[in-house]
XYZ file of C-alpha atoms in Angstrom:
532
model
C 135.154 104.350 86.082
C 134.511 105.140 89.669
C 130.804 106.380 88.568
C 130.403 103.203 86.828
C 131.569 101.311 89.630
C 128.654 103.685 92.106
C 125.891 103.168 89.872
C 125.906 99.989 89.643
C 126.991 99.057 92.786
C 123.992 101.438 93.902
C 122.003 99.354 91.205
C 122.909 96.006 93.061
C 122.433 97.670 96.399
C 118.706 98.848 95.837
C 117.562 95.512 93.650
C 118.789 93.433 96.709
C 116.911 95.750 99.195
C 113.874 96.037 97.335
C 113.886 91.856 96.619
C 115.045 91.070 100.377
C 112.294 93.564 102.113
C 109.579 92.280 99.819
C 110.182 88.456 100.278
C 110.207 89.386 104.742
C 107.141 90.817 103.833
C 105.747 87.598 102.569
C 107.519 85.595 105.096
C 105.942 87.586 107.558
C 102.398 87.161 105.719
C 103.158 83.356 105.549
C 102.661 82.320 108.323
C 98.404 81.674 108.594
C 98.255 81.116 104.623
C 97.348 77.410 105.094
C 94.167 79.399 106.337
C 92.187 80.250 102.808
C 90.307 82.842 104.061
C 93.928 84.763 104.659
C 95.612 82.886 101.231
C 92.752 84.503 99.310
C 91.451 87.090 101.494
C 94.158 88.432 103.549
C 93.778 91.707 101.588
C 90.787 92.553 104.197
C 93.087 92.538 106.802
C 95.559 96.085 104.692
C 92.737 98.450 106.020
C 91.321 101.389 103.783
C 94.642 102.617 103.417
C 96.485 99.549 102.591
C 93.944 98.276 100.476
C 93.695 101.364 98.522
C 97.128 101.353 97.940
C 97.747 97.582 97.005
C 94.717 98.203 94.375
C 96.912 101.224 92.787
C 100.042 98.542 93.174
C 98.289 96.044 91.325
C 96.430 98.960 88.506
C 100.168 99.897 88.059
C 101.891 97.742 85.266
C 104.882 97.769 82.448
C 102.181 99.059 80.322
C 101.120 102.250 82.583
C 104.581 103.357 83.454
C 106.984 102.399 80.354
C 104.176 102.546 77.382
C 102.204 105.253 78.404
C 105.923 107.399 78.698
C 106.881 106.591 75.425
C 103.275 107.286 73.904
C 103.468 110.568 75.542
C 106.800 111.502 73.755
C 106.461 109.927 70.900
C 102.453 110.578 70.315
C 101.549 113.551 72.566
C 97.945 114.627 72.782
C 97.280 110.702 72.494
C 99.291 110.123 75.130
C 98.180 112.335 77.416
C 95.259 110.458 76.615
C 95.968 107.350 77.346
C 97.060 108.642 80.773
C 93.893 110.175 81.404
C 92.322 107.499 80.596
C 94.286 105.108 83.031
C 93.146 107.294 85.702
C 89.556 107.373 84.593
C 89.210 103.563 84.363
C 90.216 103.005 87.901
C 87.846 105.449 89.001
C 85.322 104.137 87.422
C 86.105 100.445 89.417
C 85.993 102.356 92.737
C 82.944 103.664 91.734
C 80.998 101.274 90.065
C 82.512 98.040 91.206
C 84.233 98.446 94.752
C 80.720 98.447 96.763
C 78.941 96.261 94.595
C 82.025 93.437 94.266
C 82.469 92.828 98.012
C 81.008 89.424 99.283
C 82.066 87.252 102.238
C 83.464 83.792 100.794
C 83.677 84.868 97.645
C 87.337 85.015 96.057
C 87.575 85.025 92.170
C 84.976 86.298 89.319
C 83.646 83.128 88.604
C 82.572 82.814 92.716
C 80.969 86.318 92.272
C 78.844 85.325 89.410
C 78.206 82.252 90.570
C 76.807 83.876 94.166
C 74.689 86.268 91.802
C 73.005 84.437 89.508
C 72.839 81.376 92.128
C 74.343 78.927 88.788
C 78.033 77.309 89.138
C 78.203 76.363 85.597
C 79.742 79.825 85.306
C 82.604 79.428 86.897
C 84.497 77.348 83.948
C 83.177 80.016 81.371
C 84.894 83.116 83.765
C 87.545 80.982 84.146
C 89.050 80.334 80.553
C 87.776 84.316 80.913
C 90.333 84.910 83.195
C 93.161 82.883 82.046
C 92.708 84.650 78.059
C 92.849 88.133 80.315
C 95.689 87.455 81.971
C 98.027 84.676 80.239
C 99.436 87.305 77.743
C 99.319 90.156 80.609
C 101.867 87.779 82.247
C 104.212 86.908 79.380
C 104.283 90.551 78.749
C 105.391 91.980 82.363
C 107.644 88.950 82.774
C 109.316 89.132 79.327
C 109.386 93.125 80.193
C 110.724 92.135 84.125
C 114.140 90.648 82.508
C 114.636 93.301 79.450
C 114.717 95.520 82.808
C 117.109 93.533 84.964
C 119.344 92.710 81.991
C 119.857 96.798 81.164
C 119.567 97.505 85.330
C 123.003 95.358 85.283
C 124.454 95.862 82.169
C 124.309 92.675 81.264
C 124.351 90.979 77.447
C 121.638 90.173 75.356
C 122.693 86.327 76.069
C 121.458 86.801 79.621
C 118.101 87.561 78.755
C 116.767 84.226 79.557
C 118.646 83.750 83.233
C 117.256 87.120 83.886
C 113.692 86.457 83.228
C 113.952 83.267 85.359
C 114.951 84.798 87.745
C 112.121 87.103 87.879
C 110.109 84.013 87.532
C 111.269 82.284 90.399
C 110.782 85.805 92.555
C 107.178 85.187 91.033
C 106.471 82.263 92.456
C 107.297 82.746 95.904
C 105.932 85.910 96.242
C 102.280 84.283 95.064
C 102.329 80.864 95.926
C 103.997 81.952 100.033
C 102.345 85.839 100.546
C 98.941 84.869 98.970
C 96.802 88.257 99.074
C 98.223 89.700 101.986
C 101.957 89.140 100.945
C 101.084 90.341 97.530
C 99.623 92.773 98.767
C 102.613 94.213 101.196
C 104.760 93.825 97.813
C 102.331 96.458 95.980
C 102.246 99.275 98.838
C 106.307 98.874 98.392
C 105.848 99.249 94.545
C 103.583 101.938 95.022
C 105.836 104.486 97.440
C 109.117 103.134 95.153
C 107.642 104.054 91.506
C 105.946 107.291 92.480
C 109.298 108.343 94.563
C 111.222 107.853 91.260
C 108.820 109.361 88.542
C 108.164 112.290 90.904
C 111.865 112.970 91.236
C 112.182 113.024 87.333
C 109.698 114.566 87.011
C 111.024 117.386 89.232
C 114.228 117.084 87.825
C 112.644 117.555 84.221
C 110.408 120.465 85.524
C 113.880 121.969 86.644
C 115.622 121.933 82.945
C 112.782 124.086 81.761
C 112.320 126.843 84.783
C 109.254 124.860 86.006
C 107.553 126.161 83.078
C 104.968 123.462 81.758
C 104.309 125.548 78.471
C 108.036 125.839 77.932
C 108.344 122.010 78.536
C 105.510 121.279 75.828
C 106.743 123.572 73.660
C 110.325 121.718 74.077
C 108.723 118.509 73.369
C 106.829 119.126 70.505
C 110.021 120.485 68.254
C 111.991 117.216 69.701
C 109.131 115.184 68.399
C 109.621 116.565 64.878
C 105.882 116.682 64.557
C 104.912 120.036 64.796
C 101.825 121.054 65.202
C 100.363 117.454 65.017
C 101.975 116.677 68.435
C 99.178 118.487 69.992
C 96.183 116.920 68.152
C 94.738 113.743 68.561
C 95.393 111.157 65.824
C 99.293 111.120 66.250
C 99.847 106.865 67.589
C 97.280 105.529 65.124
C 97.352 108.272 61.951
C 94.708 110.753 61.443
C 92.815 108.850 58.650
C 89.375 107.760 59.028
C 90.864 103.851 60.330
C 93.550 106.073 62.828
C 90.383 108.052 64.484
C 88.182 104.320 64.913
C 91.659 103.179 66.261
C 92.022 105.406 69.181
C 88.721 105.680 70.114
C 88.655 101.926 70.572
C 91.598 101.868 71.711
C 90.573 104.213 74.865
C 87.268 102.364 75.454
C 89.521 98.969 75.398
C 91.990 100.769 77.790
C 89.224 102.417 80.231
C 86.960 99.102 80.311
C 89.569 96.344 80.269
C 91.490 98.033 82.897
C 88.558 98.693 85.152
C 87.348 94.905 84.726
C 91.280 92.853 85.221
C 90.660 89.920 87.343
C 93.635 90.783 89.571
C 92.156 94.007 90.488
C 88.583 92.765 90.974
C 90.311 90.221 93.229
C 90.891 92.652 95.510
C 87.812 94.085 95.766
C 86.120 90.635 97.258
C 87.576 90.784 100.320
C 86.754 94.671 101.229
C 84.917 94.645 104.680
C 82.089 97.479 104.128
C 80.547 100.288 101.751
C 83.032 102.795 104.043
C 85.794 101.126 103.644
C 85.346 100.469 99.985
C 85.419 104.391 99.369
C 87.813 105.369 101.733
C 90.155 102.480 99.542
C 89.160 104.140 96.936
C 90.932 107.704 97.478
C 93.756 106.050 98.448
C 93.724 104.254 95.312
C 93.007 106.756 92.887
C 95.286 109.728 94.724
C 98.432 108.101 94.228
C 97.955 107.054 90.258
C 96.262 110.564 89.502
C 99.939 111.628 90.795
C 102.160 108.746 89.362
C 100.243 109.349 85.759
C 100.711 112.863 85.909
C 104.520 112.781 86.943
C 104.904 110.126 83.490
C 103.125 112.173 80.977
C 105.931 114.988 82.433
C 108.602 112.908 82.130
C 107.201 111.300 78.215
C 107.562 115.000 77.758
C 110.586 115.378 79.091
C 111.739 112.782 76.872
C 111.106 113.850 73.581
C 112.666 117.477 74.558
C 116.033 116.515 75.981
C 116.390 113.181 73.816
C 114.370 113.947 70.231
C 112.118 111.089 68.310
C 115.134 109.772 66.181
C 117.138 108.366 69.104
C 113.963 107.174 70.871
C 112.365 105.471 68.048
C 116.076 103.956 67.493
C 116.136 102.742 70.303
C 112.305 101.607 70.677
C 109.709 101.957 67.341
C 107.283 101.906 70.514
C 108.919 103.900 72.805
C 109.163 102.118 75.612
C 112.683 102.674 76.947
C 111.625 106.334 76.776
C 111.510 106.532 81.002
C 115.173 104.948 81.149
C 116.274 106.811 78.074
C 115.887 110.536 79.928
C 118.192 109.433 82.763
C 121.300 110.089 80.566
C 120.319 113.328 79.472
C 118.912 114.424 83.305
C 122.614 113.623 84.333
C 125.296 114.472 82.249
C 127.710 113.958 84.408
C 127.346 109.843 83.430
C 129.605 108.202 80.999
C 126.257 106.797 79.800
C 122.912 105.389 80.825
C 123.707 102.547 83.056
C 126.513 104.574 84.432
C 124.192 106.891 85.762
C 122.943 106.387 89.974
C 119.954 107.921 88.363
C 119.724 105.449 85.660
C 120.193 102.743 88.672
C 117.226 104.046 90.587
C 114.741 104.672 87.623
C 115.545 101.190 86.455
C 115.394 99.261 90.087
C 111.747 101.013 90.099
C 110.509 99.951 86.867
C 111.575 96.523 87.568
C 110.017 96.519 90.534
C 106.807 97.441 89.031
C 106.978 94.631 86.459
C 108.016 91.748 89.265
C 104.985 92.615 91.387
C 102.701 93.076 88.749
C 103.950 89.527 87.522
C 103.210 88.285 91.332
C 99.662 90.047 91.511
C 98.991 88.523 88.162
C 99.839 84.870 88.595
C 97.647 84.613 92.186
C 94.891 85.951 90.449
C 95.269 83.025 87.189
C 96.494 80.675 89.776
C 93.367 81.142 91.830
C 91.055 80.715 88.969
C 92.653 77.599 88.018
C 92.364 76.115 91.740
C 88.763 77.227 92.473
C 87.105 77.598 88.536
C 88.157 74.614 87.057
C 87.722 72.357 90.027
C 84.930 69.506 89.734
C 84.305 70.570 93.390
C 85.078 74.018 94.608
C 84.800 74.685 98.416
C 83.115 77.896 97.452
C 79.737 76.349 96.065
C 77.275 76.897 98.572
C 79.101 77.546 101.470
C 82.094 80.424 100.264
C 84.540 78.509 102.062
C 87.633 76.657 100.097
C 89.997 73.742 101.846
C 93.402 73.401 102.573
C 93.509 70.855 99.619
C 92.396 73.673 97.718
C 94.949 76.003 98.883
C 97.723 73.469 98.262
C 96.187 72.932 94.387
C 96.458 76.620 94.094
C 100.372 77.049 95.067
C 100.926 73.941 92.248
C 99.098 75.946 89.924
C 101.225 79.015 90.324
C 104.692 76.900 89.892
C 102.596 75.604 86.231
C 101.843 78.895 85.551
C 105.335 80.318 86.448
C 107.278 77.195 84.903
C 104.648 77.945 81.572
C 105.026 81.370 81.691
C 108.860 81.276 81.720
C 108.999 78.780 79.080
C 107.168 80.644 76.751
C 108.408 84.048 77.231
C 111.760 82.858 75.736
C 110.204 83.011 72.352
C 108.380 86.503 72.855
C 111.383 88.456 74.150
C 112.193 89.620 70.754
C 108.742 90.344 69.835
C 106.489 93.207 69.846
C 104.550 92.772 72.826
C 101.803 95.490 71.546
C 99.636 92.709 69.829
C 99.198 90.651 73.576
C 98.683 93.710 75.286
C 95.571 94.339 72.964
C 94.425 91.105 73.435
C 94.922 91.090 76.946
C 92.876 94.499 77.140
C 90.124 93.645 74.577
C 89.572 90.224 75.923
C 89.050 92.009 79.492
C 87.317 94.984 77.829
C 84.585 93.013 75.577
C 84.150 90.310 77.995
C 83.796 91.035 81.547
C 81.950 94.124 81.902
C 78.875 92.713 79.678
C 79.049 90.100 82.436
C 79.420 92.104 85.321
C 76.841 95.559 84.645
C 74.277 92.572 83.413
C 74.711 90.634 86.428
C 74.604 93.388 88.729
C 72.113 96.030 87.267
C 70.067 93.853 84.462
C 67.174 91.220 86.083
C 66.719 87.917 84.494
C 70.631 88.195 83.895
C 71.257 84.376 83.496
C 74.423 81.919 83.206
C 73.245 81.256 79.609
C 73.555 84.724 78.531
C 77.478 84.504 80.628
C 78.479 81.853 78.581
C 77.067 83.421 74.931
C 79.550 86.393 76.514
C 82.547 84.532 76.729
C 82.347 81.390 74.210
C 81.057 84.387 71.472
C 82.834 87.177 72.070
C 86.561 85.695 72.540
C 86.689 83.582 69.258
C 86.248 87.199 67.441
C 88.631 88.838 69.457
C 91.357 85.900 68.548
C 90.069 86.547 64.960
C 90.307 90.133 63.971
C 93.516 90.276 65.681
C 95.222 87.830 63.711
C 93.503 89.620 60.844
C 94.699 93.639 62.081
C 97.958 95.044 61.191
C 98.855 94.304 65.086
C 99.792 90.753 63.722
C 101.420 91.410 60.397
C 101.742 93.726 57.854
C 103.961 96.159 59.785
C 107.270 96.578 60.824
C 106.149 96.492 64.447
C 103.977 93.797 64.261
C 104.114 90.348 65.912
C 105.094 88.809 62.798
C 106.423 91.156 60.504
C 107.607 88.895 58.164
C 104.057 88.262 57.307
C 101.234 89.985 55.573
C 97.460 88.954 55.374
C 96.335 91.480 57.525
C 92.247 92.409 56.234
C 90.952 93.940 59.074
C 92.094 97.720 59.373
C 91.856 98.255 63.235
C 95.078 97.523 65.543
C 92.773 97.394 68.076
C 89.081 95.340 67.930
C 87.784 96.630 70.376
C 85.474 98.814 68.665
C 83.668 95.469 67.427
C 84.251 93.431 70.089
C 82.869 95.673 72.688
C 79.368 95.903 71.778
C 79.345 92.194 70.059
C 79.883 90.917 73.852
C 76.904 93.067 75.175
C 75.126 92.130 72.132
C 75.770 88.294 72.748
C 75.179 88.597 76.277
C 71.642 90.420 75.962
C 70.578 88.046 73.366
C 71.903 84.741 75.265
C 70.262 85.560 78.628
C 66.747 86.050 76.804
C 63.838 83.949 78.238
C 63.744 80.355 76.154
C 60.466 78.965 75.231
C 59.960 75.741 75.063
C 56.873 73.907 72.535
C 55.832 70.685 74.391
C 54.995 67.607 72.852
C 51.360 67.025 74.142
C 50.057 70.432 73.028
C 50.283 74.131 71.594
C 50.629 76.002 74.545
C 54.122 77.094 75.201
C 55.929 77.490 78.593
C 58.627 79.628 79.677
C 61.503 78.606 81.280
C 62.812 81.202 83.544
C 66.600 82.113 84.490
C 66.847 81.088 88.064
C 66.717 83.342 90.844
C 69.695 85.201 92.142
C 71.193 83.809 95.398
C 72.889 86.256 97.754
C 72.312 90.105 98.753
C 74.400 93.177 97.869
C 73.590 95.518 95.345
């Protein structure tokens, strides 16, 4: 009983810390946010090395720490994978994007394409963009944000919904009273909590099997009941001719709709100079390369002390996987949550989802202020108002009140099928938009809007058509079954319909007029603003 009594007193102790140190942090970040340059920019002033690490705060989700562990125990090889390719998609945004992205005054997507193809009938178009990206990205960490809390505590089923208000209301004043910089204070604190935690199980994990990787693997693949399968692609999606299509969509969804999140790009705006962007760019990179390969350890971990039955018992999905190996890393407990272990595993993992829920809503909250506005203070001069600033703290209490409301009839669902569109709306959307803007010429706002009016009407589509929907007994709606399109994922179609769409919408238009046969072309307008 006393161990009970530790844990979760220890449980209580570090939830309060963590909550109490991150909202100072904001306070403390507060106090010029009336300013926008610092509501929407303050990021600039985190330096390389706090910039690189809010970018790997914000890269880090749910999804990357909880899915990607139970893929790897559950899956293997695939999701080993899907870890590799975490890493690989933010490299390829420090790479590609981090240089390129930076632009004084310029705060959301739909202000960067705007700036570059010198046309602010974008902005609407990479604004409903933004809000498809991330509205089911939200319900998903905040749904996943009380599930955490409720198990952190012990709690019943019944307090599901106070917990995930809670988390809400933490939401909101994190976004709407840090802004970027407070936000971004909150992410550095994720980022040295989460990788303390996984690296310690990790170690501890490492420990059970004489620090013998092969021993570890070879552990894990008799606990997964798979034999050798569990070290072969084709294990998550089946090794049919629809399971290969599915996971190599499924990694071009995960590398490009990672690299191309709003919320990350956001961050990118404000970056200073090329030097700085690559110096935030290590520091970005370093610490997920580590966190990534400290989970695929610990996914491995899992299925060797724990075994697929109880996991998939527990989770079809996996996802309580990284809690799961607590228990069996300290038998000393009673049982999970009476387990200091348990306590600090599960204080992390919460912590992860709450500021991924606060990095999330400025970014959709920002959008909604600037994007949808009739005038935005960024067209023309890249400067916004303190009207502006006060329209975008409203917006993230109507995205936190909506978000809230809604996630009350998700909890109980499979959250796989938003996290696919989430990730193929990102993936099949924004980079045509972005690598045609920046490296195509004659790149125009027609061939932007083609992108996003075309492409996200087929995404909606074929999922409500794939087996993520219905069908299964992990589906959205299992209950159902009219699924006709094979893939879980769309991406494979989606992908190269949006660069499609986009190449064909930005063509030249030629116009016949009425006084003769000579035709005239009517080119895209020039692009305002330098950069590369």
């Amino acid at each position: 009983m006393s161990g009970a009594i530790d844990a979760r007193s220890l449980a209580v102790v570090i939830f309060l810390g963590f909550v109490a140190v991150s909202l100072l942090l904001c306070g403390l970040a507060a106090a010029d946010q009336d300013d926008p340059e610092h509501f929407y920019a303050g990021g600039a002033s985190l330096g390389p090395v706090g910039g690189g690490l809010a970018i790997a705060g914000d890269y880090v989700s749910a999804a990357t720490l909880l899915s990607t562990t139970g893929s790897v125990a559950l899956a293997g090889f695939d999701g080993v994978l899907f870890a590799l390719a975490t890493v690989a998609s933010l490299v390829l945004v420090m790479r590609l994007f981090a240089e390129r992205l930076r632009r004084q005054g310029v705060f959301t997507l739909g202000d960067f394409l705007a700036d570059r193809l010198g046309d602010g009938s974008v902005r609407r178009a990479l604004g409903i963009a933004t809000l498809v990206v991330l509205a089911p990205l939200l319900l998903v960490q905040l749904t996943t944000a009380g599930h955490v809390m409720t198990a952190m505590f012990g709690l019943p089923d019944g307090a599901l919904t106070g917990c995930t208000v809670a988390s809400g209301a933490l939401m909101v004043c994190y976004s709407a009273f840090g802004g970027m910089r407070g936000t971004g204070f909150i992410q550095i604190l994720k980022v040295a909590v989460v990788l303390a935690a996984v690296t310690l199980l990790a170690g501890l994990v490492l420990a059970r099997f004489d620090w013998s990787p092969f021993a570890l693997f070879d552990a894990a693949r008799v606990g997964s009941k798979a034999g050798g399968d569990y070290a072969m692609p084709g294990l998550q999606f089946g090794h049919g001719l629809a399971g290969g299509l599915d996971l190599i969509g499924f990694q071009l969804t995960l590398v490009l709709g990672a690299a191309c999140m709003p919320h990350i790009t956001m961050r990118l705006h404000p970056i200073r100079d090329a030097l700085t962007a690559r110096r935030a760019g290590v520091w970005a990179v370093a610490p997920v390369a580590l966190l990534c390969t400290g989970i695929v350890i610990v996914g491995l971990g899992a299925s060797a002390l724990i075994g697929r039955d109880l996991l998939r018992a527990a989770d079809p999905a996996g996802g309580t996987a990284l809690l799961m190996v607590t228990s069996a890393l300290d038998p000393g407990a009673d049982g999970p949550r009476d387990s200091p272990l348990f306590a600090l595993v599960a204080c992390a993992a919460f912590a992860t989802t709450l500021a991924a829920v606060a990095g999330i809503t400025l970014a959709a909250a920002s959008s909604l202020a600037r994007d949808f506005a009739v005038k935005s203070g960024a067209q023309g001069t890249g400067k916004a108002s303190g009207r502006e600033i006060r329209r975008a703290r409203w917006a993230v209490l109507a995205i936190g009140a909506f978000a809230v409301l809604l996630s009350a009839y998700t909890h109980d669902r499979n959250p796989q099928v938003l996290l696919s569109l989430s990730f193929a709306a990102a993936a099949s959307v924004l980079p045509p938009v972005l690598l045609y803007a920046l490296f195509r010429p004659g790149f125009n706002a027609r061939g932007v809007r083609w992108t996003v009016y075309g492409t996200l009407p087929l995404i909606v589509a074929l999922m409500i058509l794939s087996p993520a929907f219905s069908g299964t007994p992990v589906a959205l709606f299992p209950e159902w079954d009219f699924d006709v399109f094979p893939l879980q994922t769309p991406g494979l179609v989606t992908i190269p319909a949006g660069f499609a769409l986009g190449l064909l919408g930005s063509r030249p238009v030629r116009d016949t007029p009425h006084d003769g046969p000579r035709h005239r072309t009517r080119h895209p307008p020039a692009r305002a603003g330098g950069g590369a």
